[in-house]
Amino acid sequence: MNLPNKLTVLRTIMIPFFLVCLYMKEDILYGKWIALALFAAASFTDYLDGHLARKWNLITNFGKFMDPLADKLLVCSALIAFVDLKMLPGWIVIIIIAREFIISGFRLVASDNGVVIAASYWGKFKTVSQMILTLLLIADLGGIFVTLTTIFTYVALILTVVSLIDYLYKNKAVMMEGSETK
């Protein structure tokens, strides 16, 4: 268990603490700010574990599997909570989560065919935009930040769809593998 993998596990462990603070933001002293700090720290571990794994050549099968899963758990947990807390429309979250299921299934099919699908820049931009959106929603600063949050909502949504199309287009051969041509 190297340091990047420990950071991935830490990110996963932080999720329930983040959710408790988010849901109890009015009941816990500084609950909103603790939730914000936990999400920001967890998001930073996403960058840090990947950076360290590449820099120190510590890439493992565990990390390849758990890192994207931890990212999806973190972001999807927050987005689902935002729907429950009436902070984000459900249809947006459904599109975002559907993309994650589609890409995960696509990667599974690719893996069965011995193909590894690397993360694209569109996917990375999508993740960053979703994390910024989440931070803005948690902070709930009002004023001009309402407009900024709305902009990031649609930026995250557009990048979600664009990254899905990009993955499918670039890797369409994976889905055609084994299909019969008539």
Short mmCIF file of C-alpha atoms in Angstrom, two decimals:
data_model
loop_
_atom_site.label_atom_id
_atom_site.label_comp_id
_atom_site.label_asym_id
_atom_site.label_seq_id
_atom_site.Cartn_x
_atom_site.Cartn_y
_atom_site.Cartn_z
CA MET A 1 0.00 0.00 0.00
CA ASN A 2 1.97 2.98 -1.30
CA LEU A 3 1.27 6.66 -0.58
CA PRO A 4 -0.88 7.34 -3.67
CA ASN A 5 -3.07 4.34 -2.81
CA LYS A 6 -3.34 5.49 0.81
CA LEU A 7 -4.52 8.90 -0.44
CA THR A 8 -7.16 7.17 -2.57
CA VAL A 9 -8.37 5.17 0.43
CA LEU A 10 -8.35 8.35 2.55
CA ARG A 11 -10.53 10.09 -0.06
CA THR A 12 -13.04 7.26 0.16
CA ILE A 13 -13.03 7.32 3.96
CA MET A 14 -13.65 11.10 3.94
CA ILE A 15 -16.94 10.76 2.03
CA PRO A 16 -19.23 9.82 4.96
CA PHE A 17 -17.71 12.54 7.17
CA PHE A 18 -18.24 15.07 4.38
CA LEU A 19 -21.86 13.96 3.97
CA VAL A 20 -22.59 14.17 7.71
CA CYS A 21 -21.26 17.73 7.81
CA LEU A 22 -23.16 18.67 4.65
CA TYR A 23 -26.47 17.32 5.95
CA MET A 24 -25.94 18.73 9.44
CA LYS A 25 -24.48 22.05 8.32
CA GLU A 26 -27.02 23.92 10.44
CA ASP A 27 -26.57 21.68 13.51
CA ILE A 28 -22.77 21.43 13.62
CA LEU A 29 -20.78 24.55 14.44
CA TYR A 30 -19.19 25.58 11.14
CA GLY A 31 -20.71 22.45 9.53
CA LYS A 32 -20.87 24.03 6.08
CA TRP A 33 -17.24 25.09 6.25
CA ILE A 34 -16.11 21.71 7.57
CA ALA A 35 -17.99 20.03 4.69
CA LEU A 36 -16.32 22.46 2.28
CA ALA A 37 -12.87 21.76 3.73
CA LEU A 38 -13.43 17.99 3.64
CA PHE A 39 -14.58 18.06 0.03
CA ALA A 40 -11.71 20.36 -0.98
CA ALA A 41 -9.17 18.11 0.77
CA ALA A 42 -10.67 14.98 -0.77
CA SER A 43 -10.62 16.63 -4.21
CA PHE A 44 -6.99 17.63 -3.74
CA THR A 45 -6.06 14.02 -2.94
CA ASP A 46 -7.43 13.14 -6.40
CA TYR A 47 -4.80 15.37 -7.98
CA LEU A 48 -2.08 14.45 -5.52
CA ASP A 49 -2.37 10.66 -5.70
CA GLY A 50 -2.21 10.66 -9.49
CA HIS A 51 0.68 13.11 -9.55
CA LEU A 52 2.70 11.11 -7.02
CA ALA A 53 1.93 7.76 -8.66
CA ARG A 54 3.22 9.02 -12.01
CA LYS A 55 6.19 10.94 -10.57
CA TRP A 56 7.42 8.06 -8.40
CA ASN A 57 6.30 5.31 -10.80
CA LEU A 58 3.94 3.86 -8.20
CA ILE A 59 1.10 2.99 -10.54
CA THR A 60 -0.70 -0.15 -9.32
CA ASN A 61 -3.72 -2.16 -10.37
CA PHE A 62 -5.34 -1.15 -7.08
CA GLY A 63 -4.80 2.52 -7.94
CA LYS A 64 -6.05 2.09 -11.51
CA PHE A 65 -9.26 0.58 -10.13
CA MET A 66 -9.82 2.55 -6.92
CA ASP A 67 -8.78 6.06 -7.98
CA PRO A 68 -11.57 6.57 -10.54
CA LEU A 69 -14.02 4.74 -8.28
CA ALA A 70 -13.15 7.01 -5.33
CA ASP A 71 -13.60 10.07 -7.57
CA LYS A 72 -17.02 8.86 -8.74
CA LEU A 73 -18.09 8.05 -5.17
CA LEU A 74 -17.01 11.47 -3.93
CA VAL A 75 -18.65 13.53 -6.66
CA CYS A 76 -21.79 11.39 -7.05
CA SER A 77 -22.36 11.33 -3.28
CA ALA A 78 -22.23 15.11 -3.20
CA LEU A 79 -24.49 15.51 -6.24
CA ILE A 80 -27.10 13.09 -4.90
CA ALA A 81 -27.06 14.94 -1.57
CA PHE A 82 -27.57 18.23 -3.43
CA VAL A 83 -30.72 16.84 -5.05
CA ASP A 84 -31.96 15.69 -1.64
CA LEU A 85 -31.16 19.10 -0.16
CA LYS A 86 -32.93 20.86 -3.10
CA MET A 87 -29.70 22.52 -4.19
CA LEU A 88 -29.50 20.98 -7.67
CA PRO A 89 -32.13 19.67 -10.11
CA GLY A 90 -32.36 15.90 -10.29
CA TRP A 91 -32.25 15.76 -14.11
CA ILE A 92 -28.74 17.26 -14.12
CA VAL A 93 -27.50 14.72 -11.62
CA ILE A 94 -29.11 11.88 -13.58
CA ILE A 95 -27.21 12.92 -16.72
CA ILE A 96 -23.93 13.17 -14.82
CA ILE A 97 -24.36 9.80 -13.09
CA ALA A 98 -25.58 8.12 -16.29
CA ARG A 99 -22.37 9.23 -17.99
CA GLU A 100 -20.34 7.64 -15.19
CA PHE A 101 -22.21 4.34 -15.56
CA ILE A 102 -21.81 4.37 -19.34
CA ILE A 103 -18.07 5.06 -19.18
CA SER A 104 -17.56 2.47 -16.42
CA GLY A 105 -19.40 -0.13 -18.49
CA PHE A 106 -17.46 0.88 -21.57
CA ARG A 107 -14.17 0.50 -19.68
CA LEU A 108 -15.26 -2.92 -18.46
CA VAL A 109 -15.94 -4.08 -22.02
CA ALA A 110 -12.59 -2.63 -23.12
CA SER A 111 -10.81 -4.37 -20.25
CA ASP A 112 -12.35 -7.70 -21.24
CA ASN A 113 -10.84 -7.12 -24.69
CA GLY A 114 -7.41 -6.29 -23.19
CA VAL A 115 -7.76 -2.57 -23.91
CA VAL A 116 -7.05 0.09 -21.29
CA ILE A 117 -8.89 3.35 -21.87
CA ALA A 118 -6.90 6.22 -20.44
CA ALA A 119 -8.56 9.30 -19.01
CA SER A 120 -8.96 12.05 -21.60
CA TYR A 121 -8.50 15.75 -21.09
CA TRP A 122 -12.26 16.20 -21.54
CA GLY A 123 -12.82 13.74 -18.68
CA LYS A 124 -10.35 15.61 -16.51
CA PHE A 125 -11.97 18.96 -17.32
CA LYS A 126 -15.35 17.39 -16.50
CA THR A 127 -14.10 16.20 -13.11
CA VAL A 128 -12.57 19.58 -12.24
CA SER A 129 -15.73 21.44 -13.27
CA GLN A 130 -17.88 19.10 -11.17
CA MET A 131 -15.59 19.58 -8.17
CA ILE A 132 -15.67 23.38 -8.54
CA LEU A 133 -19.47 23.24 -8.86
CA THR A 134 -19.64 21.17 -5.69
CA LEU A 135 -17.44 23.64 -3.79
CA LEU A 136 -19.62 26.53 -4.97
CA LEU A 137 -22.82 24.73 -3.95
CA ILE A 138 -21.44 23.91 -0.50
CA ALA A 139 -20.14 27.45 0.09
CA ASP A 140 -23.53 28.92 -0.95
CA LEU A 141 -22.18 32.48 -0.81
CA GLY A 142 -25.11 34.22 -2.52
CA GLY A 143 -24.80 37.39 -4.56
CA ILE A 144 -22.73 37.08 -7.72
CA PHE A 145 -21.80 33.54 -6.67
CA VAL A 146 -25.35 32.43 -7.52
CA THR A 147 -24.67 33.37 -11.15
CA LEU A 148 -21.23 31.73 -11.02
CA THR A 149 -22.76 28.56 -9.58
CA THR A 150 -25.38 28.51 -12.33
CA ILE A 151 -22.66 28.93 -14.97
CA PHE A 152 -20.62 26.10 -13.46
CA THR A 153 -23.70 23.90 -13.31
CA TYR A 154 -24.09 24.14 -17.08
CA VAL A 155 -20.34 24.02 -17.75
CA ALA A 156 -20.14 20.77 -15.75
CA LEU A 157 -23.18 19.41 -17.58
CA ILE A 158 -21.81 20.30 -21.03
CA LEU A 159 -18.36 18.88 -20.21
CA THR A 160 -20.05 15.71 -18.94
CA VAL A 161 -21.79 15.20 -22.27
CA VAL A 162 -18.78 16.26 -24.37
CA SER A 163 -16.46 13.91 -22.48
CA LEU A 164 -18.92 11.04 -22.98
CA ILE A 165 -19.11 11.68 -26.72
CA ASP A 166 -15.30 11.99 -26.86
CA TYR A 167 -14.79 8.65 -25.06
CA LEU A 168 -17.30 6.85 -27.25
CA TYR A 169 -15.99 8.31 -30.49
CA LYS A 170 -12.30 7.70 -29.75
CA ASN A 171 -12.96 4.15 -28.58
CA LYS A 172 -15.77 3.05 -30.88
CA ALA A 173 -13.64 0.12 -32.10
CA VAL A 174 -13.88 -1.40 -28.61
CA MET A 175 -17.65 -1.66 -28.91
CA MET A 176 -17.41 -3.08 -32.41
CA GLU A 177 -15.03 -5.83 -31.25
CA GLY A 178 -16.69 -9.21 -31.65
CA SER A 179 -19.75 -7.89 -33.47
CA GLU A 180 -20.65 -9.54 -36.75
CA THR A 181 -20.49 -7.54 -39.94
CA LYS A 182 -23.21 -8.19 -42.47
#
